CSV table of C-alpha atoms in Angstrom, one decimal:
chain,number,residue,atom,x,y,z
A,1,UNK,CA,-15.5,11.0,0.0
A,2,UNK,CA,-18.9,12.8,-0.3
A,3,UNK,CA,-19.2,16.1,-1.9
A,4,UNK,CA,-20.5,17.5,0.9
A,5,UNK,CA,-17.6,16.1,3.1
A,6,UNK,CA,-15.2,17.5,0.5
A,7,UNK,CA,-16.8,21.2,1.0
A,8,UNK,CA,-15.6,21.0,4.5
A,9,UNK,CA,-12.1,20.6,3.8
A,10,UNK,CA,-9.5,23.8,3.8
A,11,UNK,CA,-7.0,24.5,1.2
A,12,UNK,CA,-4.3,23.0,3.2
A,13,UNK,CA,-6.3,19.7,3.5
A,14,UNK,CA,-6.9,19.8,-0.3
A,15,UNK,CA,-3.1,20.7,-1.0
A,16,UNK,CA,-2.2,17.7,1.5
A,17,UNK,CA,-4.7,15.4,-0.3
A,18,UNK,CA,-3.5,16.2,-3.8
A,19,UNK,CA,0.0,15.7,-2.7
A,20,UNK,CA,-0.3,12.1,-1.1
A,21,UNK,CA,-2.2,11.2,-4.0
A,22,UNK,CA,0.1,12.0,-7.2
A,23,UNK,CA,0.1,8.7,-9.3
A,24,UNK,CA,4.2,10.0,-10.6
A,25,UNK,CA,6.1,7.6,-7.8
A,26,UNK,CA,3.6,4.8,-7.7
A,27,UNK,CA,6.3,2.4,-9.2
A,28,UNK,CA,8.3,2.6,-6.1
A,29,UNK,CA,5.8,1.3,-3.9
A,30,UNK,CA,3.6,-0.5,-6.4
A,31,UNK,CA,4.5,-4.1,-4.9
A,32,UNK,CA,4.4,-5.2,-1.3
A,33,UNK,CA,8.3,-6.3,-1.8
A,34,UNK,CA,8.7,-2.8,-3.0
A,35,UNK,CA,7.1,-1.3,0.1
A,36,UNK,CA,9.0,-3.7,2.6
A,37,UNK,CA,12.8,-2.6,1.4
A,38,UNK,CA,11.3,1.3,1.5
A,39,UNK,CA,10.5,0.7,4.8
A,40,UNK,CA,13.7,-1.1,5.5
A,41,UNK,CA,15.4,1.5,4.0
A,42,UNK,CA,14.3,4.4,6.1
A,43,UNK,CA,14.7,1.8,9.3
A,44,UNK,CA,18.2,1.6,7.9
A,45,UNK,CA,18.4,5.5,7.3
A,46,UNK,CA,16.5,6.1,10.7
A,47,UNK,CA,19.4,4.0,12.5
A,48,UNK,CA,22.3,5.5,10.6
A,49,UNK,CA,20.7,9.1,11.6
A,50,UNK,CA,19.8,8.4,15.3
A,51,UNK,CA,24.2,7.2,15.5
A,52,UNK,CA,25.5,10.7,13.8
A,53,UNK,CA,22.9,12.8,15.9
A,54,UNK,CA,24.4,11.0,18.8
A,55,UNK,CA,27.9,10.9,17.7
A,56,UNK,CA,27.7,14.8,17.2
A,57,UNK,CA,26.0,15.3,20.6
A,58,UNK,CA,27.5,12.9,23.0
A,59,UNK,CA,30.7,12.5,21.2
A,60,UNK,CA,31.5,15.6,19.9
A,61,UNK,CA,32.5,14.2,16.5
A,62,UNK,CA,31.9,16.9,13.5
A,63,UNK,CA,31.7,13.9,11.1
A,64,UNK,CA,28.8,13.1,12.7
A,65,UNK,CA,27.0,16.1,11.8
A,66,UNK,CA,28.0,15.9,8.3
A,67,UNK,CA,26.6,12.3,8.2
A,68,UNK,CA,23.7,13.2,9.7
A,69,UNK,CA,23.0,16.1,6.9
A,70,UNK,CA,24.0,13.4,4.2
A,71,UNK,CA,21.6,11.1,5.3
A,72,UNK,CA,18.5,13.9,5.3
A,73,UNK,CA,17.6,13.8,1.5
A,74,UNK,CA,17.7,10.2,1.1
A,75,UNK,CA,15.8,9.9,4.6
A,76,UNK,CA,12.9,12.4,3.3
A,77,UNK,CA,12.9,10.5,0.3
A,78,UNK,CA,12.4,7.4,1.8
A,79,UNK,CA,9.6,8.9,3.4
A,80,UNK,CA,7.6,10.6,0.8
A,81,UNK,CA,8.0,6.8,-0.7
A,82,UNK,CA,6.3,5.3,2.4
A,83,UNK,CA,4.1,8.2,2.4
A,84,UNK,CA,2.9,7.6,-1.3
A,85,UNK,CA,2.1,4.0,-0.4
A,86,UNK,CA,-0.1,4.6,2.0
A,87,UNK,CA,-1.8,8.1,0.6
A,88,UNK,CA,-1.3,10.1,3.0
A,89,UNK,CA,-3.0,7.8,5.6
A,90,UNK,CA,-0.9,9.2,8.5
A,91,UNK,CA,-0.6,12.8,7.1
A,92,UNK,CA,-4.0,13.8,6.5
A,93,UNK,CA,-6.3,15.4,9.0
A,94,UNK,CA,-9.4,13.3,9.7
A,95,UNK,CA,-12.1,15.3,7.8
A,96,UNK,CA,-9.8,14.1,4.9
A,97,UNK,CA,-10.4,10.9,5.3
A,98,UNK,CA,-13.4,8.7,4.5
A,99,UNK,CA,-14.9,5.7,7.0
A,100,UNK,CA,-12.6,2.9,5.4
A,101,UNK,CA,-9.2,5.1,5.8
A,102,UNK,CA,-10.2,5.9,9.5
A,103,UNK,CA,-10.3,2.6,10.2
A,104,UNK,CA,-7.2,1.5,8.6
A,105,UNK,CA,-5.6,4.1,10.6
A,106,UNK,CA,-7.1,3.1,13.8
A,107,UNK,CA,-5.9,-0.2,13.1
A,108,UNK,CA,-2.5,1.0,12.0
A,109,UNK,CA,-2.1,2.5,15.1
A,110,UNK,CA,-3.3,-0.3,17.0
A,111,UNK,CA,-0.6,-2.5,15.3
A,112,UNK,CA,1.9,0.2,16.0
A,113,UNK,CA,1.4,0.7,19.3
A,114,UNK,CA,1.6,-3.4,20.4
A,115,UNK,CA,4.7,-3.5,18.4
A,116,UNK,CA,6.0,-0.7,21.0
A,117,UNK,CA,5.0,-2.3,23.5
A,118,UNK,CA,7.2,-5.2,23.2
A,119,UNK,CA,10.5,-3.4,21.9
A,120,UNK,CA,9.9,-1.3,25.1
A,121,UNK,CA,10.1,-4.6,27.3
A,122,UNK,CA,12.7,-5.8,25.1
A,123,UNK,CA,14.7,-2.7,25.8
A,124,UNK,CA,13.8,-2.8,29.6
A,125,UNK,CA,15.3,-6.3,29.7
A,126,UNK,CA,18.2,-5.5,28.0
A,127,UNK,CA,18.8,-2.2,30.2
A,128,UNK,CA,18.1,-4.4,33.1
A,129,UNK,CA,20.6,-6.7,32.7
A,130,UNK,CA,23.0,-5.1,31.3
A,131,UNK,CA,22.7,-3.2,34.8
A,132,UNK,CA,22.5,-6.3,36.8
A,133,UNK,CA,25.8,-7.7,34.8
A,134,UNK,CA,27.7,-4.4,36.2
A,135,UNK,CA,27.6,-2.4,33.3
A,136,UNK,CA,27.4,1.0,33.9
A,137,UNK,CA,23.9,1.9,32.5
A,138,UNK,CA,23.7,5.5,33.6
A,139,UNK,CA,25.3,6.3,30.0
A,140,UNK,CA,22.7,4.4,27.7
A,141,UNK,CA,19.8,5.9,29.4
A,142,UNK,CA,19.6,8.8,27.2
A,143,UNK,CA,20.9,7.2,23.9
A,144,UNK,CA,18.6,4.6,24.6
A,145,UNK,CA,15.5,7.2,25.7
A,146,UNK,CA,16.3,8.8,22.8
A,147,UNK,CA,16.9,6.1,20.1
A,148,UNK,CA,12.9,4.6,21.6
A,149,UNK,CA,11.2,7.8,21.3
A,150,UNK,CA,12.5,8.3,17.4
A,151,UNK,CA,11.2,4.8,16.9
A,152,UNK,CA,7.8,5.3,19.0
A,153,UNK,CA,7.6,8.4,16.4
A,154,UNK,CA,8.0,6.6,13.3
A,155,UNK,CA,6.9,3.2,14.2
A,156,UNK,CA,2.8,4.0,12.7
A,157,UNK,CA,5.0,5.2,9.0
A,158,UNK,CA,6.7,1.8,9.2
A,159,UNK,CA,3.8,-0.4,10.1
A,160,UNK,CA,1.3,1.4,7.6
A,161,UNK,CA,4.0,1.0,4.6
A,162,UNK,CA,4.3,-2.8,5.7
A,163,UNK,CA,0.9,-3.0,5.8
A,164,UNK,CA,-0.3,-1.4,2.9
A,165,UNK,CA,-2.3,-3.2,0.1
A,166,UNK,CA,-1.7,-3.2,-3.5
A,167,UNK,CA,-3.8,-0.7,-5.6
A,168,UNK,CA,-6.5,-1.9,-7.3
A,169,UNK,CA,-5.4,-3.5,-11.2
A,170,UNK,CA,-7.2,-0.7,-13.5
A,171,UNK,CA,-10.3,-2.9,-15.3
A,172,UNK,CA,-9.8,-0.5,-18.6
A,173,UNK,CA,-5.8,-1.2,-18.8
A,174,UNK,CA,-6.7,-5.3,-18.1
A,175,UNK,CA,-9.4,-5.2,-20.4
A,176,UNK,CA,-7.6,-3.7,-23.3
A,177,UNK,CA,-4.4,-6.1,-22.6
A,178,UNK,CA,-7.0,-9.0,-22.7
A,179,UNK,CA,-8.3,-7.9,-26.0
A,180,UNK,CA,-4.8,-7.7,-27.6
């Protein structure tokens, strides 16, 4: 980022840069393996959440809430795991970002929205035969509406944490471990 592009920023921009760029968690995203269970994790986490908000709401079942208050931290952590992999990519406002991390997001967006696409046919299938088998489908249409707008949400996290690339090796810490 230029210097003149950096004057332009406000103090929440430079508060949000700083924080998606601490170096303290990089070990838990440092491999792609790494970033694939974080992301599986919060998939996992995102599931288990989207069943105890619906158990508490359509069910009625106080465990449910409990669950889903259990499930928060690890959820958030999850997150600011994904988060950290990526740098922000999906957090930062675009002055923050320079002409390489625009287009990663375009194209993380891009990827995200194609993968909608098909789990919204998928889901339309499914709906639609479970409706032409005889099932009553009046009660999935707002677990289901609800379950596919959480993932429409989410889905550009997921994809930009599977997609991120490692960092760059540091040249001083490889030269040094060459010379010893």
């Amino acid at each position: 980022m230029k210097s003149d592009d950096r004057r332009a920023l406000t103090g929440y921009d430079r508060r949000v840069y700083a924080l998606m760029n601490r170096r303290e968690g990089a070990s838990l995203h440092a491999t792609a393996a790494r970033r694939r269970t974080a992301v599986g994790t919060h998939i996992a986490l995102t599931a288990a959440a989207i069943a105890c908000w619906l158990g508490s709401v359509l069910g009625e079942a106080r465990w449910a809430t409990f669950g889903l208050l259990a499930l928060l931290l690890p959820w958030c952590l999850a997150t600011g795991i994904i988060n950290g992999a990526t740098r922000g990519l999906l957090e930062l406002r675009t002055r923050a970002l320079d002409e390489r991390q625009r287009a990663e997001r375009d194209r993380v967006a891009s990827l995200a929205h194609r993968a909608m696409m098909w789990l919204l046919l998928g889901t339309t299938i499914a709906v639609g035969c479970a409706g032409l088998a005889g099932a009553g489908i009046e009660g999935l249409v707002f677990p289901v509406l609800f379950s596919v707008f959480v993932v429409h949400w989410l889905m550009p996290l997921w994809v930009a944490g599977l997609t991120a690339a490692d960092e760059p090796v540091d040249d001083v810490a490889f030269d040094e471990a060459a010379v010893h």
